[in-house]
Coordinates of C-alpha atoms in Angstrom, one line a residue:
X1 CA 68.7 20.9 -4.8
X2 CA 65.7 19.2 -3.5
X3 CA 63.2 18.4 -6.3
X4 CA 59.8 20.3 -6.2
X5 CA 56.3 18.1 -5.9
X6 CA 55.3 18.6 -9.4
X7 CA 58.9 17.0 -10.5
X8 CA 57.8 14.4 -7.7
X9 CA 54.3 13.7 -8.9
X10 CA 56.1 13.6 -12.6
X11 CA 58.2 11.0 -11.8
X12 CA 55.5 8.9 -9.8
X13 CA 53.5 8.8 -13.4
X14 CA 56.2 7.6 -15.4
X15 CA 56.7 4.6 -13.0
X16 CA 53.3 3.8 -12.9
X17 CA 53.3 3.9 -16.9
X18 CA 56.2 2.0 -16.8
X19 CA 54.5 -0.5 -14.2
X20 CA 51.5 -0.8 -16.4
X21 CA 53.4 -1.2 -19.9
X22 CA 55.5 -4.0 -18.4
X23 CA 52.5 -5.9 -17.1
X24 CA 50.6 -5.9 -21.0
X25 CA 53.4 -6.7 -22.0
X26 CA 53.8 -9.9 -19.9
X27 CA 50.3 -10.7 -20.7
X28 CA 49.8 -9.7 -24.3
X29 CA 53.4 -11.9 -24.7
X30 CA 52.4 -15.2 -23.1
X31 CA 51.0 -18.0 -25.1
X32 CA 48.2 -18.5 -22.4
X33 CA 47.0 -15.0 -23.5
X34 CA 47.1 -16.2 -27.4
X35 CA 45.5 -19.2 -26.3
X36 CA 42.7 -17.3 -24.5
X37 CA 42.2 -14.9 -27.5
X38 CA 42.2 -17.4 -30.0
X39 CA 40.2 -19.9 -28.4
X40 CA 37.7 -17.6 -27.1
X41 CA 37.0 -15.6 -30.1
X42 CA 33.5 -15.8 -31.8
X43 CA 34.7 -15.4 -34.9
X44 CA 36.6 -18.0 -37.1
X45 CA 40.2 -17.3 -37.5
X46 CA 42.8 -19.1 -39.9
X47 CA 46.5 -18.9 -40.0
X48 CA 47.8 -19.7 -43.3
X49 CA 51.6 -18.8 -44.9
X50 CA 52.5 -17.9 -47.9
X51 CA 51.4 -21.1 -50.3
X52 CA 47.8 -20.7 -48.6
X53 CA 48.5 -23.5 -46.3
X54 CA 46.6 -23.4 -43.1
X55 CA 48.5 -23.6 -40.2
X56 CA 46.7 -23.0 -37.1
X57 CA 43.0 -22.4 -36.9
X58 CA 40.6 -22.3 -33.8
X59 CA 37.3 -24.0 -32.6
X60 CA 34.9 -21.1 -34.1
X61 CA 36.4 -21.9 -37.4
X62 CA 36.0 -25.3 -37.1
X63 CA 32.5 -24.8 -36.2
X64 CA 32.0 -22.6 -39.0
X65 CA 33.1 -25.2 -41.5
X66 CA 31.9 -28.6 -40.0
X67 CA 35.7 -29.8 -40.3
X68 CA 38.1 -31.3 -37.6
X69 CA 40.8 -29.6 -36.8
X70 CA 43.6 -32.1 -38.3
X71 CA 41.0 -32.2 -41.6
X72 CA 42.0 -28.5 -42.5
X73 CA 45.9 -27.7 -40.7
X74 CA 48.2 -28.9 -43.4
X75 CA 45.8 -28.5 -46.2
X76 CA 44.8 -25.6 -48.3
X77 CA 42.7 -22.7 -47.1
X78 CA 41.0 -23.1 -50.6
X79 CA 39.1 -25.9 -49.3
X80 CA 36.5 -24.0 -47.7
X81 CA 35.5 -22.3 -51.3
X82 CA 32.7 -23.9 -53.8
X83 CA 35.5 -25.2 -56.6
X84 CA 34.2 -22.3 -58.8
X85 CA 35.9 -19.9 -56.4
X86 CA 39.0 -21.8 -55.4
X87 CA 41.2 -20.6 -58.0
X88 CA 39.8 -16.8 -57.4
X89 CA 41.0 -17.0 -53.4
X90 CA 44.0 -18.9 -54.0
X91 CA 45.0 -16.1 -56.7
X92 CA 43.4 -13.1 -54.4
X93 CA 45.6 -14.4 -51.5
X94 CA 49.4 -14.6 -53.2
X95 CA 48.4 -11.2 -54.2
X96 CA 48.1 -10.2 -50.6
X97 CA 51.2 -11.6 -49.7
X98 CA 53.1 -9.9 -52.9
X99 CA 51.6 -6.9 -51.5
X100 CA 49.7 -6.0 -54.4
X101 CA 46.1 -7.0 -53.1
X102 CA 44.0 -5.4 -51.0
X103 CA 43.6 -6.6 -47.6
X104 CA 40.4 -5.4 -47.2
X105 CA 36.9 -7.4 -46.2
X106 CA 35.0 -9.1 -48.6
X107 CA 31.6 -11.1 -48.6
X108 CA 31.2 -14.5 -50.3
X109 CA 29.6 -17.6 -50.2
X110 CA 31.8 -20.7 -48.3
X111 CA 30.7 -24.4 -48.6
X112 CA 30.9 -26.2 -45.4
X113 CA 32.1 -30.5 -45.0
X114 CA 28.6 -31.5 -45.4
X115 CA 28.1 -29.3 -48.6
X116 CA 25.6 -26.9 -47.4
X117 CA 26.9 -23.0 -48.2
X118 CA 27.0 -20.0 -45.9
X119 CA 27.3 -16.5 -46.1
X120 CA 30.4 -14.9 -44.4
X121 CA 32.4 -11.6 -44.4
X122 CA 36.0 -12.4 -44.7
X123 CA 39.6 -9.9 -44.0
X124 CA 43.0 -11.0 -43.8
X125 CA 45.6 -9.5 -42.5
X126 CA 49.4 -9.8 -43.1
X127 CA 51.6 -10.6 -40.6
X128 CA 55.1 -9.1 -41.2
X129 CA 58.6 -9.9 -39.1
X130 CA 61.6 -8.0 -39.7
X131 CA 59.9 -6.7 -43.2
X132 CA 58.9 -10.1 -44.3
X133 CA 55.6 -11.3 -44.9
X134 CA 55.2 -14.5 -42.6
X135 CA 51.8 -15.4 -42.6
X136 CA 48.2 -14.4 -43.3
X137 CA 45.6 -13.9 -40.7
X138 CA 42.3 -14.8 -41.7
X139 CA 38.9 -13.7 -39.8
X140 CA 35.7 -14.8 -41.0
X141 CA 32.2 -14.0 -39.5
X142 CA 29.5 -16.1 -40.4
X143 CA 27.0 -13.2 -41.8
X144 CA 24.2 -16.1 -43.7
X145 CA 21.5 -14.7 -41.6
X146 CA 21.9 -11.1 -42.1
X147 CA 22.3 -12.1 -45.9
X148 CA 19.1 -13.9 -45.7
X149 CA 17.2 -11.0 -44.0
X150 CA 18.6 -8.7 -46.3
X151 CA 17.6 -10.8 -49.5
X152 CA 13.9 -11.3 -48.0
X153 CA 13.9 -7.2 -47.3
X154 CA 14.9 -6.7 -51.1
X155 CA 12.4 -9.3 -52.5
X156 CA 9.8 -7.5 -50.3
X157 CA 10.9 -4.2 -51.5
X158 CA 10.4 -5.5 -55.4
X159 CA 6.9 -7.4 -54.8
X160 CA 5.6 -4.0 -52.7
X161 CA 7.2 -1.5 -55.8
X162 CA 5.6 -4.0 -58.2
X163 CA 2.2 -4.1 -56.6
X164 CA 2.1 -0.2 -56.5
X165 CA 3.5 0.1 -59.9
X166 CA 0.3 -2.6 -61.0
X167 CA -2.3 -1.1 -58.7
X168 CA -4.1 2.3 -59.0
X169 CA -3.0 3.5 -55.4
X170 CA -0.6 6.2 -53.8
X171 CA 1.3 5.6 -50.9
X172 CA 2.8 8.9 -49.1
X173 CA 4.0 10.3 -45.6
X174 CA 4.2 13.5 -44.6
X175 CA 5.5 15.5 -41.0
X176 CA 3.5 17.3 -38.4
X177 CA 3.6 20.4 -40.8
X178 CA 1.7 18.6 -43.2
X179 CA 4.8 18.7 -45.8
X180 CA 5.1 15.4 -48.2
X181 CA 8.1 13.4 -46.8
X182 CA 8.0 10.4 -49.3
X183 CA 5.3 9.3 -51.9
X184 CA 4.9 6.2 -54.5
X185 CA 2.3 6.8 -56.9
X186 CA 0.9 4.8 -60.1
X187 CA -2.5 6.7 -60.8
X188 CA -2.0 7.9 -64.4
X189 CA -2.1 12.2 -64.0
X190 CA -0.9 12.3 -60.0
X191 CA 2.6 13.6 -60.0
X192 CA 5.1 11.7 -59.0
X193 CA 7.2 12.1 -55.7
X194 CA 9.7 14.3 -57.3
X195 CA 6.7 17.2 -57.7
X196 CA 5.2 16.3 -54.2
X197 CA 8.0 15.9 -51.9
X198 CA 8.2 19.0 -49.7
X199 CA 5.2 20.4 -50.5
X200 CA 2.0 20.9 -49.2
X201 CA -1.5 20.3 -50.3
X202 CA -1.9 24.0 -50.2
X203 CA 0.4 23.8 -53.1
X204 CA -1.1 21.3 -55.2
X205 CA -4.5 21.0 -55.0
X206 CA -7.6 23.7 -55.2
X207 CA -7.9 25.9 -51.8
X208 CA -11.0 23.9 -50.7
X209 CA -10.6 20.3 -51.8
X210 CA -6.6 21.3 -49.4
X211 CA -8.5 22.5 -46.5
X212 CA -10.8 19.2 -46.5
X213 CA -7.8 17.1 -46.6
X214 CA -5.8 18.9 -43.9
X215 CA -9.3 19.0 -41.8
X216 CA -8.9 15.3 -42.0
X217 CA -5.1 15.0 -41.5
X218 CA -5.1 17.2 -38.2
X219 CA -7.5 15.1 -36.7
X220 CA -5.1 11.7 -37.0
X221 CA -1.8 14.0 -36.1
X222 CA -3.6 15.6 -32.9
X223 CA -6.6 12.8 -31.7
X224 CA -3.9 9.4 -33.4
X225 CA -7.6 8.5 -35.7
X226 CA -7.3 6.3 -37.9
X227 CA -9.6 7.9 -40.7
X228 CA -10.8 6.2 -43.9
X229 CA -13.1 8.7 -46.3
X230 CA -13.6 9.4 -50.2
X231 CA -12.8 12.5 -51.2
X232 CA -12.7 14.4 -54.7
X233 CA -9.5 15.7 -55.5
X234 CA -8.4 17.5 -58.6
X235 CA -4.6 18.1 -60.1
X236 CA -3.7 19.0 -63.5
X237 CA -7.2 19.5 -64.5
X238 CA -8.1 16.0 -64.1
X239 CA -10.9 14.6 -61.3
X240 CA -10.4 11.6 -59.1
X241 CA -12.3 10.2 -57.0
X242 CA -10.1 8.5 -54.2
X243 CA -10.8 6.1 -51.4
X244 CA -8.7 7.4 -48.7
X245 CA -6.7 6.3 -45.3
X246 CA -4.6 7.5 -43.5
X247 CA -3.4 6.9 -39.8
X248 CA -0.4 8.5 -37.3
X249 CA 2.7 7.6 -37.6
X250 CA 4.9 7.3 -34.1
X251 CA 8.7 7.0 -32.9
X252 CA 9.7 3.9 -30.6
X253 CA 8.5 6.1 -27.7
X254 CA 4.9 6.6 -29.0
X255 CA 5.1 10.1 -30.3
X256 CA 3.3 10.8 -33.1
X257 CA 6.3 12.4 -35.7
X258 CA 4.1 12.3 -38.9
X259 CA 1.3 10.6 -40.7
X260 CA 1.0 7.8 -43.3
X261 CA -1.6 7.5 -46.0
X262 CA -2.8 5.5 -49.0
X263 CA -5.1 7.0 -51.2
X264 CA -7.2 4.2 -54.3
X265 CA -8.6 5.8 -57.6
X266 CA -11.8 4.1 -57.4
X267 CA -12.8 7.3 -60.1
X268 CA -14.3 4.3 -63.0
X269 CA -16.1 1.8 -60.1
X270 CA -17.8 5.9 -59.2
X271 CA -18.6 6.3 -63.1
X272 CA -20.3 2.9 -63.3
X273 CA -22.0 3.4 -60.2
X274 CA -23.3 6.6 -61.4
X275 CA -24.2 4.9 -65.1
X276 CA -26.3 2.3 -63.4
X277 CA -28.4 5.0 -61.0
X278 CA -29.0 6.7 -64.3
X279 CA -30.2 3.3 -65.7
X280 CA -32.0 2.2 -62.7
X281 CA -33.8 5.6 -62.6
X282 CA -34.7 5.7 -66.4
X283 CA -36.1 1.8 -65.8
X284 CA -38.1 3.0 -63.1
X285 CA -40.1 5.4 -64.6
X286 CA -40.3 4.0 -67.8
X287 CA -41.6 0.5 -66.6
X288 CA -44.2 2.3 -64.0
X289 CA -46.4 3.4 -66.4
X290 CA -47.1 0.3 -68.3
X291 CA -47.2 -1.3 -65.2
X292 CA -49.5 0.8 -63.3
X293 CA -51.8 0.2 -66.7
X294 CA -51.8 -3.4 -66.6
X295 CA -53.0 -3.8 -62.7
X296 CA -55.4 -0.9 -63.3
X297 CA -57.5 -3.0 -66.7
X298 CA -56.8 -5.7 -64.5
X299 CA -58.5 -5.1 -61.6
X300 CA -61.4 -3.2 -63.5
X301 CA -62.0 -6.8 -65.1
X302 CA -61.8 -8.5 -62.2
X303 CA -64.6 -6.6 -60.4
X304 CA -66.9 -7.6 -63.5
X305 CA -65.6 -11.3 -63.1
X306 CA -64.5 -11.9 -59.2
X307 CA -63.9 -15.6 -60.1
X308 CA -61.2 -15.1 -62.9
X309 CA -58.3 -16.9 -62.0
X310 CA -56.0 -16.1 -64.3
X311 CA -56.9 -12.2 -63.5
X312 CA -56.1 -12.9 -60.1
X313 CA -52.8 -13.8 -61.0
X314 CA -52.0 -11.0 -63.6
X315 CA -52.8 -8.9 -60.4
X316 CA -50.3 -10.6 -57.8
X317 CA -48.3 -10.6 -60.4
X318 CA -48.2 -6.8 -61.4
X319 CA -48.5 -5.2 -57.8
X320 CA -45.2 -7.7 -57.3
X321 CA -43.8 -5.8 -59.7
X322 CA -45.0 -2.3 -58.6
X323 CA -43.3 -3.3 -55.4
X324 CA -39.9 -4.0 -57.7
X325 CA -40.3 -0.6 -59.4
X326 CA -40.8 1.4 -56.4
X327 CA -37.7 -0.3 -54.8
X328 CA -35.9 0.7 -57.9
X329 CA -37.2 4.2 -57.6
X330 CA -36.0 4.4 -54.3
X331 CA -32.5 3.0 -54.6
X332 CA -32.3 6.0 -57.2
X333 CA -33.4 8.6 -54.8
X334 CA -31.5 6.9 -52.0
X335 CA -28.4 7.3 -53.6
X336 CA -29.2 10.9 -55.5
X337 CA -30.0 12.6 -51.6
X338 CA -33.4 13.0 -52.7
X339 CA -35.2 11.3 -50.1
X340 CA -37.1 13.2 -48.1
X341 CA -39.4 12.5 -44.7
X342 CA -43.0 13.4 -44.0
X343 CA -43.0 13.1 -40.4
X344 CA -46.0 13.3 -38.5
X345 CA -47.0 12.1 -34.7
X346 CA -47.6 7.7 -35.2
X347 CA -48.6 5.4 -32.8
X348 CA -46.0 2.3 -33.7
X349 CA -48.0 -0.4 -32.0
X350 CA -51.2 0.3 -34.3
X351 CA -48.9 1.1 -37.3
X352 CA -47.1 -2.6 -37.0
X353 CA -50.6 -4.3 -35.9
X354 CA -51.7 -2.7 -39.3
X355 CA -49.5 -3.4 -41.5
X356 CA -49.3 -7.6 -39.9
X357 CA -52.8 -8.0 -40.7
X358 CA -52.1 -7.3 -44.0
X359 CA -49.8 -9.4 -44.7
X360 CA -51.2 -12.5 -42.8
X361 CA -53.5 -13.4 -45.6
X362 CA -50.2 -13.6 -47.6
X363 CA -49.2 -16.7 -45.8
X364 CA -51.0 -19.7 -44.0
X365 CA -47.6 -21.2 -42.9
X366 CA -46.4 -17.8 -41.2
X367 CA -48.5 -16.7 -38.4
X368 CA -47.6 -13.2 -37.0
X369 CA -47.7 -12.7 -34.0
X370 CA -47.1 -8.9 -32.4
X371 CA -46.0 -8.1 -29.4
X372 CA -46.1 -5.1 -27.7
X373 CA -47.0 -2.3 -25.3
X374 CA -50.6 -2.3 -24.1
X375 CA -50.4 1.7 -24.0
X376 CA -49.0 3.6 -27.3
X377 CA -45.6 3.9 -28.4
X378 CA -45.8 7.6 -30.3
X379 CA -42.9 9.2 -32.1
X380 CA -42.8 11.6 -35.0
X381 CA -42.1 9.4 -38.2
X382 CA -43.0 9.4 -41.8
X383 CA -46.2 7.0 -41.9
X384 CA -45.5 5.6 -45.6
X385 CA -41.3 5.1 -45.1
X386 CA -42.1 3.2 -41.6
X387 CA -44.8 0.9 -43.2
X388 CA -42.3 -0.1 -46.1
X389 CA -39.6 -0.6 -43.1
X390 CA -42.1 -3.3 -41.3
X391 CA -43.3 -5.0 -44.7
X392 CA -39.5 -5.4 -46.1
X393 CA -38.8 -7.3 -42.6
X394 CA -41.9 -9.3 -43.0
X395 CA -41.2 -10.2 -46.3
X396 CA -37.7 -11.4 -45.6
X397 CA -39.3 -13.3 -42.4
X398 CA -41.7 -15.1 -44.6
X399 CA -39.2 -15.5 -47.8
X400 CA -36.3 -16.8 -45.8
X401 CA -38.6 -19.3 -44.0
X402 CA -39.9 -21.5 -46.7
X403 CA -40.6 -24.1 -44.4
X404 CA -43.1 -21.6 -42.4
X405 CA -42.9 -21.1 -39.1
X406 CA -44.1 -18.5 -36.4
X407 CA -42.8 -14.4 -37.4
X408 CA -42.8 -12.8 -33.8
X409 CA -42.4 -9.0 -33.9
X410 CA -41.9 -7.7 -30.3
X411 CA -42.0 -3.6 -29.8
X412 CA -40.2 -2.2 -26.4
X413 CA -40.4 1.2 -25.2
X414 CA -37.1 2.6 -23.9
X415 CA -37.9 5.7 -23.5
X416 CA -36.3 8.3 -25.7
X417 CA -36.1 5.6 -28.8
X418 CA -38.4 2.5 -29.8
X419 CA -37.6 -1.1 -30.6
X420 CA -38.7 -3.0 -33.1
X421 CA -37.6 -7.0 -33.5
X422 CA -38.7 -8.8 -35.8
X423 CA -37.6 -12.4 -35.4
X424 CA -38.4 -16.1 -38.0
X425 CA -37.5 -19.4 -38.0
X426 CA -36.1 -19.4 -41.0
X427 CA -33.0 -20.6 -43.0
X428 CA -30.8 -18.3 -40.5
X429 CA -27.6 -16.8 -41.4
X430 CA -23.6 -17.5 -41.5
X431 CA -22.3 -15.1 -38.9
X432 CA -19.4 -14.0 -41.3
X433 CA -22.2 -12.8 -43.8
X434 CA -24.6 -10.6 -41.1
X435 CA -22.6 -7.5 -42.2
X436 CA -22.9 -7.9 -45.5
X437 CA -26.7 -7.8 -45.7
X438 CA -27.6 -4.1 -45.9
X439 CA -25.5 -4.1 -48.6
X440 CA -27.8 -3.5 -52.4
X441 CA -28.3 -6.1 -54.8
X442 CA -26.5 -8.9 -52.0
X443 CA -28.5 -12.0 -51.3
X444 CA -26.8 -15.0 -49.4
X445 CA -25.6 -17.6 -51.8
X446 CA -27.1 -20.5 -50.4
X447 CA -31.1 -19.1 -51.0
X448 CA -30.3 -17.7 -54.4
X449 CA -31.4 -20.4 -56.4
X450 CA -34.4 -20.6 -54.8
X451 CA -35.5 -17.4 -53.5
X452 CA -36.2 -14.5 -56.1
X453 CA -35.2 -11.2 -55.4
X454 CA -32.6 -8.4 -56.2
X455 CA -31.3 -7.8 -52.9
X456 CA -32.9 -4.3 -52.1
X457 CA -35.0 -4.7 -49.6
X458 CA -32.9 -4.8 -46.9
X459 CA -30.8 -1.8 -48.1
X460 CA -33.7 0.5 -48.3
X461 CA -34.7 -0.7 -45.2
X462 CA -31.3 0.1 -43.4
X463 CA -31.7 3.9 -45.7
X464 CA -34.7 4.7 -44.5
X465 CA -34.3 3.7 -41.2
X466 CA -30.9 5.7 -40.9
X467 CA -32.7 8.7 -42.2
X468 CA -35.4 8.7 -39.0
X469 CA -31.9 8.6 -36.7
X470 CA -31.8 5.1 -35.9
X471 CA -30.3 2.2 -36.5
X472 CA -30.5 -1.6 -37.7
X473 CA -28.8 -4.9 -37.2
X474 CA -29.0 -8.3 -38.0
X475 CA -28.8 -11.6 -35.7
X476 CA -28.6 -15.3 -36.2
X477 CA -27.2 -18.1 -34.2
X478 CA -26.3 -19.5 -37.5
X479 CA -27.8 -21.7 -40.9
X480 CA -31.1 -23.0 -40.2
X481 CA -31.3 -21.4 -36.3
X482 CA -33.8 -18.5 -37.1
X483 CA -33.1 -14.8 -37.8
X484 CA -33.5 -11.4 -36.3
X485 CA -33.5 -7.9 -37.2
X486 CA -33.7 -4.7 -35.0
X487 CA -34.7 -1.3 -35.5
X488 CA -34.0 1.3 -32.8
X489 CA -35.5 4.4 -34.1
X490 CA -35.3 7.9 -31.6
X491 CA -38.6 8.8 -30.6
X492 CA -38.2 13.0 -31.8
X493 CA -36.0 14.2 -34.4
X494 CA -32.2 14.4 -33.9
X495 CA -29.4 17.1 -35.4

């Protein structure tokens, strides 16, 4: 009977099985295939019998340890242990050969010839021949750095929990649909991540204070903002007032999969903010009064006696502190919205040449010098908040140089907006500290002790000037170089 292909093809397979077994076999069998393996191998390896002495080990493990070969064969495997743990191993690895320990893996700390320690993650395996145990196989991988990482990660962990748990702040995530994925929170009446995680704001806060939120949110999940804003929010009955950030969060690819934000109570730094408008607004109109008296009988006397020094003091005195009070007053309407513009068509070259003749009596040491357009620069402004602009820049000019110097104030036209520089050669200004100087109540350190002042100016200035649509900056090539400040303001009303 003549066999049919399938028994043909059948037999073909179980020779080349055959074929292939035989050839592992050869190789898998020949010491230069243990040799290969074991001297190859990245990890350390140890052969020890059953009284734990070593008997063969390769170059990994010598590496490992810092130890010769002939140092370790012959001795006991317990070597490489801190003494602490020699008796533990010794003890751990008769157990494996009685078969009554584990030969699972198993991290520890190793000492190495030259005393230093390392990490490692350990297994031995027993090798058995004809049902006896002969010998244990020991494979160690040296694991220090992982360990390392992982103890800086878990110290990181503890000193990022502990700052959260000491600061009033709450750190969350949530997806694309908006749902809280994972929140940390230590302001005292915000629940906790158990109450959050899942939900939306929709669920937790009032209907409008959500909808401002998830205004804000969209916009970083769909344009990738980062946004930063202070927002009221209410839960549980309680207020907060919370300086807020939040940017995207993306995948290794760059997708945005979610957002992540961290939200500061700043609710009693808004309280004593509030307390001191109050105050500042209650010392305003209480002081004017008296004030306004004083420079009143003070001027009526000097008309009877134009000579009186002393009167002519009293006067510079009390319109310097008119000036104070209406900066006060202002700073209080600034910050209440109730500032309001009386616009009306100006000519800014004869408003600026006004208001320098003014002040050039103030100062020998300063002389003003404008310039500008010969043709007029008009633009609807409010006459009274432009002239306080002008003289809170010539005052700094003049107070900041108290060495004198020339004040140059140059007007350009450029054509929808006007310019306004006004530039000293004065005590000049850090450039780490230009941003900070719109800012009320700051004064650079270095003139405090010798230039009065409560820091307003400047702020009003940048208020007011922001309220016409425009804009102001400071410049300085540094301390003692001079400074400058510019005022852009748009010709015609904006949105």
């Amino acid at each position: 009977m003549n066999p049919t292909p399938d028994d043909a093809s059948s037999r073909a397979g179980d020779d080349v099985s055959a074929s292939t077994q035989a050839l592992l076999d050869e190789i898998t069998g020949s010491a230069a295939w243990l040799r290969l393996v074991w001297g190859s191998a990245p990890d350390s390896m140890a052969l020890s019998d059953a009284d734990g002495i070593v008997l063969m080990v390769n170059r990994a493990y010598c590496e490992l340890y810092g130890f010769e070969r002939d140092e370790v064969v012959g001795q006991t495997f317990a070597l490489i242990f801190p003494p602490e743990l020699r008796d533990w191993a010794i003890e751990g690895d008769r157990a494996v050969f009685a078969g009554a320990g584990p030969t699972s893996s198993y991290e520890t700390w190793i000492r190495r010839k030259d005393s230093s320690e390392r990490f490692v993650q350990s297994r031995a395996e027993v090798i058995v021949e004809h049902g006896r145990p002969r010998a244990l196989l020991s494979i160690i991988r040296d694991i220090t750095e992982r360990k390392q990482t992982e103890e800086a990660l878990r110290e990181r962990e503890e000193r990022l929990q502990m700052a959260l748990a000491l600061a009033p702040v709450m750190v969350f995530t949530q997806d694309l649909e908006l749902r809280y994925t994972w929140a940390q929170s230590s302001i005292l009446g915000v629940p906790g991540a158990e109450e959050i995680v899942g939900k939306t704001d929709a669920d937790l806060l009032p209907a409008d204070e959500a909808e401002s939120l998830r205004v804000l949110k969209r916009r970083v999940l769909e344009d990738g903002e980062r946004i930063q804003s202070e927002i009221r929010l209410t839960t549980g009955g309680t207020g907060f007032d919370v300086n807020f950030v939040c940017a995207p969060l993306r995948d290794s690819k760059g997708t945005i999969t979610g957002l992540i934000a961290a939200a500061v109570n700043v609710s009693d730094y808004r309280t004593l903010e509030r307390q001191q408008r109050q105050f500042i607004a209650i010392a305003a109109h209480e002081l004017r009064t008296p004030v306004t008296s004083i420079l009143a009988f003070a001027q009526l006397l000097q008309r009877r006696d134009p000579l009186n020094q002393p009167l002519g003091s009293i006067i510079r005195q009390a319109v310097s502190l008119t000036r104070l009070i209406g900066d006060l007053a202002d700073v209080s309407r600034l910050d209440t919205g109730q500032l309001v513009l009386r616009r009306e068509p100006l000519d800014l070259v004869a408003v600026v040449r006004d208001v320098a003749e003014q002040f050039q009596p103030l100062s020998e040491a300063h002389p003003i010098h404008v310039v500008a357009p010969t043709q007029p620069l008009t633009g609807a402004w409010d006459r009274e908040r432009l002239e306080q602009v002008i003289q809170n820049l010539l005052t700094n000019a003049i107070k900041y140089s108290p060495d004198g110097g020339e004040i140059r104030v140059v007007i350009d036209d450029l054509g929808t907006d006007a310019r306004l520089a006004v530039r000293d050669e004065g005590m000049g200004i850090p450039p780490g500290l230009l941003t900070r100087l719109f800012e009320p109540f700051y004064r650079v350190e270095s003139a405090t002790r010798t230039i009065r002042g409560l820091g307003l100016g400047l702020h009003i200035s940048r208020a007011l000037v922001e309220a016409h649509g425009g804009r102001i900056q400071a410049a300085s090539a540094g301390e003692g170089q001079g400074s400058t400040f510019i005022v852009t303001l748009p010709r015609q009303p904006t949105e």
